[in-house]
């Protein structure tokens, strides 16, 4: 068990550019979640996958955000036409379905800074 | 939509004192989880409560789920410097939504 892996750890981009983040969940976990966290706040739910199916998206998720999990393993989160308000830590988490709605295992996150 | 509120936002204690954080949901929860996040780290799962009125203990930590399944608390007895961090509660609604809604957290600061 190597834990949830996220890349890159840091990303600095200029406003208007597109960025893509990758998440590799714990291998036997088939649920994968994306959260966003800003300083001093709790993680904010963005979207969730069970295997390759995207089952839930937050109403707060702008059309500029898209997530995929094409083979039910790793996932990518893309942000198009980034804005300064997108600056945050993007956290990925995974969990196992066998335990029902069980604990989330978080990665170390990707810190995005939009200048 | 579902909202999860935590108080206090910050808590300063002397080492050895007790600490409690409270969590309230605007809707009934199917379960509630607690996480701890150290400065510079990511949230780490502590415990999950499912049953109405449930109480669980982990060494110096006591977790409680309210009878109405809308509130919860975390109590730490005799805090130690290793307890420093932010404690989050996170709830799942009973309507089938799977995404956990996190509170804003309580930042625990311990003075030696």
GROMACS .gro file of C-alpha atoms in nm:
model
  227
    1UNK     CA    1   0.000   0.000   0.000
    2UNK     CA    2   0.181   0.306  -0.126
    3UNK     CA    3  -0.100   0.546  -0.048
    4UNK     CA    4  -0.269   0.799  -0.275
    5UNK     CA    5  -0.024   0.973  -0.507
    6UNK     CA    6  -0.080   1.314  -0.664
    7UNK     CA    7   0.124   1.495  -0.927
    8UNK     CA    8   0.252   1.755  -0.953
    9UNK     CA    9   0.294   1.870  -0.592
   10UNK     CA   10   0.300   2.233  -0.698
   11UNK     CA   11   0.182   2.414  -1.008
   12UNK     CA   12   0.220   2.782  -1.087
   13UNK     CA   13   0.036   2.904  -1.392
   14UNK     CA   14  -0.071   3.228  -1.549
   15UNK     CA   15  -0.433   3.329  -1.559
   16UNK     CA   16  -0.606   3.191  -1.864
   17UNK     CA   17  -0.386   2.884  -1.901
   18UNK     CA   18  -0.512   2.527  -1.871
   19UNK     CA   19  -0.375   2.290  -1.607
   20UNK     CA   20  -0.412   1.918  -1.548
   21UNK     CA   21  -0.350   1.724  -1.228
   22UNK     CA   22  -0.316   1.351  -1.184
   23UNK     CA   23  -0.421   1.124  -0.899
   24UNK     CA   24  -0.326   0.759  -0.849
   25UNK     CA   25  -0.547   0.605  -0.580
   26UNK     CA   26  -0.470   0.310  -0.357
   27UNK     CA   27  -0.476   0.020  -0.600
   28UNK     CA   28  -0.765  -0.179  -0.456
   29UNK     CA   29  -0.987   0.126  -0.403
   30UNK     CA   30  -1.257   0.181  -0.663
   31UNK     CA   31  -1.394   0.509  -0.527
   32UNK     CA   32  -1.204   0.826  -0.605
   33UNK     CA   33  -1.283   1.179  -0.489
   34UNK     CA   34  -1.156   1.527  -0.573
   35UNK     CA   35  -1.167   1.803  -0.313
   36UNK     CA   36  -1.040   2.160  -0.308
   37UNK     CA   37  -0.905   2.328   0.005
   38UNK     CA   38  -0.817   2.691   0.060
   39UNK     CA   39  -0.623   2.829   0.354
   40UNK     CA   40  -0.809   2.800   0.682
   41UNK     CA   41  -1.102   2.614   0.530
   42UNK     CA   42  -1.218   2.255   0.520
   43UNK     CA   43  -1.194   2.045   0.205
   44UNK     CA   44  -1.471   2.130  -0.042
   45UNK     CA   45  -1.619   1.840  -0.239
   46UNK     CA   46  -1.581   1.865  -0.617
   47UNK     CA   47  -1.661   1.527  -0.769
   48UNK     CA   48  -1.651   1.153  -0.715
   49UNK     CA   49  -1.604   0.838  -0.923
   50UNK     CA   50  -1.691   0.477  -0.868
   51UNK     CA   51  -1.465   0.286  -1.103
   52UNK     CA   52  -1.477   0.484  -1.429
   53UNK     CA   53  -1.821   0.633  -1.372
   54UNK     CA   54  -1.848   0.990  -1.247
   55UNK     CA   55  -2.142   0.959  -1.009
   56UNK     CA   56  -2.159   1.297  -0.844
   57UNK     CA   57  -2.049   1.653  -0.913
   58UNK     CA   58  -2.076   1.950  -0.686
   59UNK     CA   59  -2.309   2.226  -0.797
   60UNK     CA   60  -2.016   2.456  -0.726
   61UNK     CA   61  -1.806   2.290  -0.995
   62UNK     CA   62  -1.762   2.535  -1.280
   63UNK     CA   63  -1.785   2.423  -1.643
   64UNK     CA   64  -1.415   2.501  -1.665
   65UNK     CA   65  -1.345   2.198  -1.446
   66UNK     CA   66  -1.353   1.847  -1.586
   67UNK     CA   67  -1.245   1.518  -1.434
   68UNK     CA   68  -1.191   1.179  -1.587
   69UNK     CA   69  -1.109   0.831  -1.472
   70UNK     CA   70  -1.093   0.646  -1.803
   71UNK     CA   71  -0.992   0.298  -1.689
   72UNK     CA   72  -1.115   0.312  -1.334
   73UNK     CA   73  -0.764   0.352  -1.199
   74UNK     CA   74  -0.590   0.692  -1.207
   75UNK     CA   75  -0.786   1.015  -1.250
   76UNK     CA   76  -0.714   1.355  -1.399
   77UNK     CA   77  -0.862   1.691  -1.308
   78UNK     CA   78  -0.837   1.963  -1.571
   79UNK     CA   79  -0.905   2.331  -1.517
   80UNK     CA   80  -0.946   2.537  -1.831
   81UNK     CA   81  -0.889   2.913  -1.854
   82UNK     CA   82  -0.764   2.933  -1.497
   83UNK     CA   83  -0.862   3.227  -1.278
   84UNK     CA   84  -0.694   3.363  -0.966
   85UNK     CA   85  -0.982   3.229  -0.760
   86UNK     CA   86  -0.881   2.877  -0.862
   87UNK     CA   87  -0.567   2.903  -0.647
   88UNK     CA   88  -0.601   2.632  -0.384
   89UNK     CA   89  -0.483   2.291  -0.276
   90UNK     CA   90  -0.648   2.019  -0.484
   91UNK     CA   91  -0.683   1.699  -0.286
   92UNK     CA   92  -0.758   1.355  -0.418
   93UNK     CA   93  -0.888   1.076  -0.196
   94UNK     CA   94  -0.984   0.715  -0.245
   95UNK     CA   95  -1.190   0.462  -0.055
   96UNK     CA   96  -1.294   0.100  -0.087
   97UNK     CA   97  -1.653   0.001  -0.163
   98UNK     CA   98  -1.629  -0.315   0.044
   99UNK     CA   99  -1.652  -0.111   0.360
  100UNK     CA  100  -1.952   0.082   0.243
  101UNK     CA  101  -1.922   0.455   0.287
  102UNK     CA  102  -1.591   0.420   0.460
  103UNK     CA  103  -1.295   0.642   0.537
  104UNK     CA  104  -1.124   0.855   0.276
  105UNK     CA  105  -0.750   0.822   0.223
  106UNK     CA  106  -0.612   1.152   0.103
  107UNK     CA  107  -0.307   1.224  -0.107
  108UNK     CA  108  -0.066   1.508  -0.032
  109UNK     CA  109  -0.243   1.732  -0.281
  110UNK     CA  110  -0.145   1.958  -0.569
  111UNK     CA  111  -0.104   2.321  -0.475
  112UNK     CA  112  -0.214   2.548  -0.759
  113UNK     CA  113  -0.113   2.911  -0.776
  114UNK     CA  114  -0.265   3.123  -1.050
  115UNK     CA  115  -0.081   3.450  -1.111
  116UNK     CA  116  -2.763   2.205   0.038
  117UNK     CA  117  -2.615   2.034   0.337
  118UNK     CA  118  -2.403   2.250   0.568
  119UNK     CA  119  -2.170   2.133   0.843
  120UNK     CA  120  -2.064   2.387   1.102
  121UNK     CA  121  -1.788   2.354   1.357
  122UNK     CA  122  -1.709   2.554   1.666
  123UNK     CA  123  -1.484   2.693   1.786
  124UNK     CA  124  -1.274   2.795   1.487
  125UNK     CA  125  -0.962   2.827   1.703
  126UNK     CA  126  -0.882   2.689   2.046
  127UNK     CA  127  -0.574   2.773   2.250
  128UNK     CA  128  -0.505   2.543   2.543
  129UNK     CA  129  -0.222   2.483   2.782
  130UNK     CA  130  -0.062   2.143   2.748
  131UNK     CA  131  -0.247   1.905   2.977
  132UNK     CA  132  -0.582   2.083   2.948
  133UNK     CA  133  -0.883   1.924   2.784
  134UNK     CA  134  -1.019   2.025   2.443
  135UNK     CA  135  -1.360   1.986   2.279
  136UNK     CA  136  -1.481   2.068   1.930
  137UNK     CA  137  -1.844   2.061   1.824
  138UNK     CA  138  -1.999   1.983   1.488
  139UNK     CA  139  -2.354   2.058   1.374
  140UNK     CA  140  -2.526   1.966   1.051
  141UNK     CA  141  -2.821   2.139   0.891
  142UNK     CA  142  -2.960   1.797   0.790
  143UNK     CA  143  -2.971   1.448   0.937
  144UNK     CA  144  -2.656   1.253   0.861
  145UNK     CA  145  -2.619   0.887   0.768
  146UNK     CA  146  -2.277   0.890   0.929
  147UNK     CA  147  -2.009   1.131   1.044
  148UNK     CA  148  -1.634   1.107   1.018
  149UNK     CA  149  -1.356   1.293   1.193
  150UNK     CA  150  -1.021   1.382   1.039
  151UNK     CA  151  -0.704   1.545   1.167
  152UNK     CA  152  -0.481   1.763   0.953
  153UNK     CA  153  -0.136   1.858   1.076
  154UNK     CA  154   0.015   2.187   0.952
  155UNK     CA  155   0.136   2.131   0.596
  156UNK     CA  156  -0.022   1.788   0.580
  157UNK     CA  157  -0.334   1.628   0.443
  158UNK     CA  158  -0.646   1.516   0.632
  159UNK     CA  159  -0.603   1.181   0.805
  160UNK     CA  160  -0.903   0.971   0.903
  161UNK     CA  161  -0.963   0.927   1.275
  162UNK     CA  162  -1.301   0.761   1.316
  163UNK     CA  163  -1.650   0.706   1.174
  164UNK     CA  164  -1.975   0.714   1.375
  165UNK     CA  165  -2.290   0.561   1.233
  166UNK     CA  166  -2.544   0.493   1.507
  167UNK     CA  167  -2.758   0.745   1.689
  168UNK     CA  168  -2.603   0.825   2.028
  169UNK     CA  169  -2.285   0.635   1.948
  170UNK     CA  170  -1.976   0.699   2.159
  171UNK     CA  171  -1.631   0.577   2.060
  172UNK     CA  172  -1.297   0.620   2.233
  173UNK     CA  173  -0.943   0.616   2.104
  174UNK     CA  174  -0.702   0.653   2.394
  175UNK     CA  175  -0.744   1.018   2.503
  176UNK     CA  176  -0.999   1.097   2.227
  177UNK     CA  177  -1.374   1.054   2.277
  178UNK     CA  178  -1.614   1.090   1.985
  179UNK     CA  179  -1.990   1.122   2.017
  180UNK     CA  180  -2.277   1.120   1.765
  181UNK     CA  181  -2.596   1.292   1.870
  182UNK     CA  182  -2.929   1.117   1.915
  183UNK     CA  183  -3.079   1.304   1.621
  184UNK     CA  184  -2.772   1.232   1.407
  185UNK     CA  185  -2.727   1.603   1.339
  186UNK     CA  186  -2.442   1.681   1.574
  187UNK     CA  187  -2.118   1.535   1.697
  188UNK     CA  188  -1.831   1.618   1.927
  189UNK     CA  189  -1.467   1.531   1.975
  190UNK     CA  190  -1.313   1.559   2.322
  191UNK     CA  191  -0.942   1.525   2.392
  192UNK     CA  192  -0.835   1.466   2.751
  193UNK     CA  193  -0.503   1.604   2.876
  194UNK     CA  194  -0.378   1.748   2.547
  195UNK     CA  195  -0.022   1.687   2.433
  196UNK     CA  196   0.187   1.880   2.182
  197UNK     CA  197   0.134   1.599   1.932
  198UNK     CA  198  -0.238   1.686   1.928
  199UNK     CA  199  -0.166   2.014   1.745
  200UNK     CA  200  -0.353   2.043   1.416
  201UNK     CA  201  -0.693   2.106   1.267
  202UNK     CA  202  -0.978   1.871   1.345
  203UNK     CA  203  -1.250   1.836   1.084
  204UNK     CA  204  -1.584   1.668   1.104
  205UNK     CA  205  -1.734   1.547   0.778
  206UNK     CA  206  -2.086   1.429   0.723
  207UNK     CA  207  -2.272   1.227   0.465
  208UNK     CA  208  -2.636   1.306   0.405
  209UNK     CA  209  -2.903   1.042   0.418
  210UNK     CA  210  -3.021   1.106   0.064
  211UNK     CA  211  -2.769   0.886  -0.113
  212UNK     CA  212  -2.513   1.156  -0.186
  213UNK     CA  213  -2.169   1.013  -0.137
  214UNK     CA  214  -1.953   1.322  -0.122
  215UNK     CA  215  -1.854   1.406   0.232
  216UNK     CA  216  -1.928   1.762   0.343
  217UNK     CA  217  -1.651   1.893   0.565
  218UNK     CA  218  -1.680   2.156   0.834
  219UNK     CA  219  -1.432   2.442   0.842
  220UNK     CA  220  -1.240   2.273   1.120
  221UNK     CA  221  -1.118   2.365   1.464
  222UNK     CA  222  -0.755   2.469   1.484
  223UNK     CA  223  -0.602   2.341   1.808
  224UNK     CA  224  -0.303   2.537   1.934
  225UNK     CA  225  -0.121   2.403   2.239
  226UNK     CA  226   0.102   2.614   2.458
  227UNK     CA  227   0.365   2.415   2.645
   0.00000   0.00000   0.00000
